[in-house]
């Protein structure tokens, strides 16, 4: 399996500011994803973080609002820019393509963001 | 996106089997069927997946209809720790897109 850590685990931010969330995996993985889960809702895929190139965003999400970096096969960051209260969510990093477990997707513990 | 339909919620008694249904009538020939679950205050975790044949692992069994338009996740003996939201997902383009899932309540 893969062990995924996220920093910070939670934060309270002022509207108009930005927060960068880090995701670290303990092994090299093929694919990394960012999801958000709003209170009481299911998970929504934000984007696929591509190593060495620009992320691929899902409909409704744009790079200016959610810039993503993936400098190597074990690390990615998601920035939530110019935050508003509607951005209050849990943000989860996920990976796919762990050696020996090609069909299992693993999820980090999440970053709980509250925007005031 | 490939769509699945699941009941919003289900109840089951502890130590009894649970059958969680999922309809996926628009499934294509190469879509894998995945099941994940999300325990309270945790990220989702993989349960099982399959393509055409029924599958078993230590957590559950997956029964896939012959026409692949539906599947059933089977928990053989539910415990209180199995209370979670269960998601049935079709893997298309190497992406896991979550639907609303089924919230499973286990009664002691």
CSV table of C-alpha atoms in Angstrom, one decimal:
chain,number,residue,atom,x,y,z
A,1,UNK,CA,0.0,0.0,0.0
A,2,UNK,CA,0.9,3.7,0.0
A,3,UNK,CA,1.2,6.0,2.9
A,4,UNK,CA,0.1,9.5,2.1
A,5,UNK,CA,0.6,12.5,4.3
A,6,UNK,CA,-0.9,16.0,3.9
A,7,UNK,CA,0.1,19.3,5.4
A,8,UNK,CA,-1.6,21.1,7.0
A,9,UNK,CA,-4.2,18.8,8.4
A,10,UNK,CA,-6.5,21.8,8.9
A,11,UNK,CA,-6.4,25.6,8.7
A,12,UNK,CA,-8.6,28.6,9.1
A,13,UNK,CA,-8.0,31.3,6.6
A,14,UNK,CA,-9.2,34.8,5.8
A,15,UNK,CA,-11.1,35.4,2.6
A,16,UNK,CA,-8.9,36.7,-0.2
A,17,UNK,CA,-5.8,34.9,0.9
A,18,UNK,CA,-4.2,31.7,-0.5
A,19,UNK,CA,-3.3,28.4,1.1
A,20,UNK,CA,-0.9,25.8,-0.3
A,21,UNK,CA,-1.6,22.1,0.6
A,22,UNK,CA,1.2,19.6,0.4
A,23,UNK,CA,0.9,15.9,-0.4
A,24,UNK,CA,3.8,13.5,0.2
A,25,UNK,CA,3.7,9.8,-0.8
A,26,UNK,CA,6.1,7.2,0.6
A,27,UNK,CA,6.7,5.6,-2.8
A,28,UNK,CA,6.8,6.6,-6.4
A,29,UNK,CA,3.3,6.5,-8.0
A,30,UNK,CA,2.1,6.9,-11.6
A,31,UNK,CA,-0.8,9.3,-11.0
A,32,UNK,CA,-1.8,11.8,-8.4
A,33,UNK,CA,-5.1,13.5,-8.0
A,34,UNK,CA,-6.7,16.3,-6.0
A,35,UNK,CA,-10.3,16.0,-4.7
A,36,UNK,CA,-12.4,18.2,-2.6
A,37,UNK,CA,-15.3,17.2,-0.3
A,38,UNK,CA,-17.7,19.8,0.8
A,39,UNK,CA,-19.6,19.3,4.0
A,40,UNK,CA,-22.1,16.4,3.7
A,41,UNK,CA,-21.2,15.8,0.1
A,42,UNK,CA,-19.4,13.3,-2.0
A,43,UNK,CA,-15.9,13.8,-3.4
A,44,UNK,CA,-15.4,16.0,-6.5
A,45,UNK,CA,-12.3,15.5,-8.6
A,46,UNK,CA,-10.5,18.8,-9.1
A,47,UNK,CA,-7.6,17.8,-11.3
A,48,UNK,CA,-4.9,15.2,-12.2
A,49,UNK,CA,-1.5,16.3,-11.2
A,50,UNK,CA,0.9,15.4,-14.0
A,51,UNK,CA,4.6,15.0,-13.2
A,52,UNK,CA,6.7,17.6,-15.1
A,53,UNK,CA,3.8,19.2,-16.9
A,54,UNK,CA,0.6,21.2,-16.3
A,55,UNK,CA,-2.2,19.6,-14.4
A,56,UNK,CA,-5.4,18.4,-16.1
A,57,UNK,CA,-8.4,20.1,-14.6
A,58,UNK,CA,-12.0,18.8,-14.5
A,59,UNK,CA,-14.9,20.9,-15.7
A,60,UNK,CA,-15.6,23.8,-13.3
A,61,UNK,CA,-12.0,24.0,-12.0
A,62,UNK,CA,-9.3,26.3,-13.4
A,63,UNK,CA,-5.6,26.7,-13.0
A,64,UNK,CA,-5.8,30.3,-11.8
A,65,UNK,CA,-8.0,29.3,-8.8
A,66,UNK,CA,-6.3,25.9,-8.1
A,67,UNK,CA,-2.7,25.9,-9.3
A,68,UNK,CA,-1.1,22.5,-8.9
A,69,UNK,CA,2.5,21.5,-8.9
A,70,UNK,CA,4.0,18.0,-9.2
A,71,UNK,CA,7.8,18.3,-9.3
A,72,UNK,CA,8.5,14.5,-8.9
A,73,UNK,CA,6.7,11.1,-8.5
A,74,UNK,CA,6.2,11.4,-4.8
A,75,UNK,CA,5.1,15.0,-4.1
A,76,UNK,CA,2.4,17.5,-5.2
A,77,UNK,CA,1.0,20.8,-4.0
A,78,UNK,CA,-2.5,22.3,-4.4
A,79,UNK,CA,-3.0,26.0,-3.9
A,80,UNK,CA,-6.4,27.4,-3.2
A,81,UNK,CA,-6.2,31.0,-4.4
A,82,UNK,CA,-8.1,34.1,-3.4
A,83,UNK,CA,-10.3,32.1,-1.1
A,84,UNK,CA,-13.9,32.7,-0.3
A,85,UNK,CA,-16.2,30.9,2.3
A,86,UNK,CA,-17.4,28.7,-0.6
A,87,UNK,CA,-13.9,27.1,-0.7
A,88,UNK,CA,-14.4,25.7,2.8
A,89,UNK,CA,-14.0,22.0,2.3
A,90,UNK,CA,-11.8,19.0,2.9
A,91,UNK,CA,-9.1,18.7,0.2
A,92,UNK,CA,-7.8,15.2,-0.4
A,93,UNK,CA,-4.8,14.0,-2.3
A,94,UNK,CA,-5.0,10.6,-3.9
A,95,UNK,CA,-2.6,8.4,-5.8
A,96,UNK,CA,-2.9,5.5,-8.2
A,97,UNK,CA,-0.3,3.2,-9.6
A,98,UNK,CA,1.4,1.9,-6.5
A,99,UNK,CA,3.8,-0.9,-7.2
A,100,UNK,CA,2.0,-4.2,-6.8
A,101,UNK,CA,-1.4,-2.6,-6.4
A,102,UNK,CA,-2.1,-1.1,-9.8
A,103,UNK,CA,-5.9,-1.0,-9.5
A,104,UNK,CA,-6.1,0.5,-6.0
A,105,UNK,CA,-6.4,4.2,-5.4
A,106,UNK,CA,-5.1,5.5,-2.1
A,107,UNK,CA,-6.3,8.6,-0.3
A,108,UNK,CA,-4.6,11.0,2.1
A,109,UNK,CA,-6.2,12.0,5.4
A,110,UNK,CA,-7.4,15.3,4.0
A,111,UNK,CA,-6.9,19.0,4.8
A,112,UNK,CA,-9.8,20.6,6.4
A,113,UNK,CA,-10.0,24.2,5.2
A,114,UNK,CA,-12.3,26.8,6.8
A,115,UNK,CA,-12.5,30.2,5.1
A,116,UNK,CA,-13.9,33.1,7.2
B,1,UNK,CA,-18.6,10.5,-17.1
B,2,UNK,CA,-19.8,6.9,-16.6
B,3,UNK,CA,-22.8,7.0,-14.3
B,4,UNK,CA,-23.8,4.6,-11.5
B,5,UNK,CA,-27.0,4.5,-9.5
B,6,UNK,CA,-27.1,3.4,-5.9
B,7,UNK,CA,-29.7,3.6,-3.1
B,8,UNK,CA,-29.1,6.6,-0.9
B,9,UNK,CA,-29.1,4.5,2.3
B,10,UNK,CA,-29.5,1.0,3.6
B,11,UNK,CA,-29.7,-0.6,7.0
B,12,UNK,CA,-28.5,-4.0,8.1
B,13,UNK,CA,-28.2,-5.9,11.3
B,14,UNK,CA,-24.8,-6.7,12.8
B,15,UNK,CA,-23.4,-10.1,11.9
B,16,UNK,CA,-25.7,-10.5,8.9
B,17,UNK,CA,-24.8,-10.4,5.2
B,18,UNK,CA,-25.3,-7.1,3.4
B,19,UNK,CA,-25.9,-6.8,-0.3
B,20,UNK,CA,-25.3,-3.3,-1.7
B,21,UNK,CA,-26.7,-2.9,-5.3
B,22,UNK,CA,-25.4,-0.7,-8.1
B,23,UNK,CA,-26.8,-0.1,-11.5
B,24,UNK,CA,-24.5,1.0,-14.4
B,25,UNK,CA,-26.5,0.6,-17.5
B,26,UNK,CA,-24.1,2.7,-19.7
B,27,UNK,CA,-21.0,0.7,-18.8
B,28,UNK,CA,-18.6,0.2,-21.7
B,29,UNK,CA,-16.6,-3.0,-22.4
B,30,UNK,CA,-13.4,-1.7,-20.9
B,31,UNK,CA,-14.8,0.0,-17.8
B,32,UNK,CA,-13.8,-1.7,-14.5
B,33,UNK,CA,-16.2,-1.6,-11.6
B,34,UNK,CA,-14.7,-0.3,-8.4
B,35,UNK,CA,-16.1,-0.1,-4.9
B,36,UNK,CA,-14.7,2.2,-2.3
B,37,UNK,CA,-16.0,3.1,1.1
B,38,UNK,CA,-15.5,6.1,3.3
B,39,UNK,CA,-15.6,5.6,7.1
B,40,UNK,CA,-16.6,8.6,9.2
B,41,UNK,CA,-14.0,11.3,9.2
B,42,UNK,CA,-11.6,9.4,7.0
B,43,UNK,CA,-10.6,9.4,3.3
B,44,UNK,CA,-12.1,6.8,1.0
B,45,UNK,CA,-10.5,3.3,1.0
B,46,UNK,CA,-10.5,0.7,-1.7
B,47,UNK,CA,-12.8,-2.3,-1.2
B,48,UNK,CA,-12.8,-4.3,-4.4
B,49,UNK,CA,-12.9,-4.1,-8.2
B,50,UNK,CA,-13.8,-6.4,-11.1
B,51,UNK,CA,-14.4,-6.4,-14.9
B,52,UNK,CA,-16.6,-9.4,-15.8
B,53,UNK,CA,-16.1,-12.2,-13.3
B,54,UNK,CA,-17.2,-12.3,-9.7
B,55,UNK,CA,-14.4,-11.4,-7.3
B,56,UNK,CA,-13.6,-12.2,-3.7
B,57,UNK,CA,-11.1,-10.6,-1.3
B,58,UNK,CA,-10.7,-10.5,2.5
B,59,UNK,CA,-13.1,-7.5,2.8
B,60,UNK,CA,-16.0,-8.4,0.4
B,61,UNK,CA,-17.3,-10.1,-2.7
B,62,UNK,CA,-18.3,-8.5,-5.9
B,63,UNK,CA,-21.0,-10.1,-8.0
B,64,UNK,CA,-21.3,-8.7,-11.5
B,65,UNK,CA,-24.3,-9.3,-13.7
B,66,UNK,CA,-23.8,-11.2,-16.9
B,67,UNK,CA,-24.6,-8.1,-19.0
B,68,UNK,CA,-22.4,-6.0,-16.7
B,69,UNK,CA,-25.2,-3.4,-16.3
B,70,UNK,CA,-25.4,-4.0,-12.5
B,71,UNK,CA,-23.3,-5.3,-9.7
B,72,UNK,CA,-23.6,-6.1,-6.0
B,73,UNK,CA,-21.1,-5.6,-3.2
B,74,UNK,CA,-21.5,-8.3,-0.6
B,75,UNK,CA,-20.3,-8.0,2.9
B,76,UNK,CA,-20.6,-11.5,4.3
B,77,UNK,CA,-20.9,-10.6,8.0
B,78,UNK,CA,-21.4,-6.9,8.7
B,79,UNK,CA,-19.9,-5.4,11.8
B,80,UNK,CA,-20.4,-2.0,13.4
B,81,UNK,CA,-17.1,-0.9,11.8
B,82,UNK,CA,-18.6,-1.5,8.3
B,83,UNK,CA,-20.9,1.5,8.8
B,84,UNK,CA,-19.7,3.9,6.0
B,85,UNK,CA,-20.7,5.4,2.7
B,86,UNK,CA,-20.1,2.9,-0.1
B,87,UNK,CA,-19.3,4.1,-3.6
B,88,UNK,CA,-19.7,2.1,-6.8
B,89,UNK,CA,-17.6,3.7,-9.5
B,90,UNK,CA,-16.8,3.0,-13.1
B,91,UNK,CA,-13.1,3.5,-14.0
B,92,UNK,CA,-12.9,5.4,-17.2
B,93,UNK,CA,-9.9,7.2,-18.5
B,94,UNK,CA,-7.9,6.2,-15.4
B,95,UNK,CA,-10.0,8.4,-13.2
B,96,UNK,CA,-12.2,7.6,-10.2
B,97,UNK,CA,-15.3,9.9,-10.3
B,98,UNK,CA,-17.4,9.6,-7.2
B,99,UNK,CA,-21.2,9.5,-7.2
B,100,UNK,CA,-23.3,10.0,-4.1
B,101,UNK,CA,-22.9,6.5,-2.8
B,102,UNK,CA,-25.0,4.4,-0.3
B,103,UNK,CA,-24.8,5.2,3.4
B,104,UNK,CA,-24.8,1.9,5.2
B,105,UNK,CA,-26.1,1.8,8.8
B,106,UNK,CA,-25.4,-1.2,10.9
B,107,UNK,CA,-27.8,-2.0,13.7
B,108,UNK,CA,-26.4,-3.7,16.8
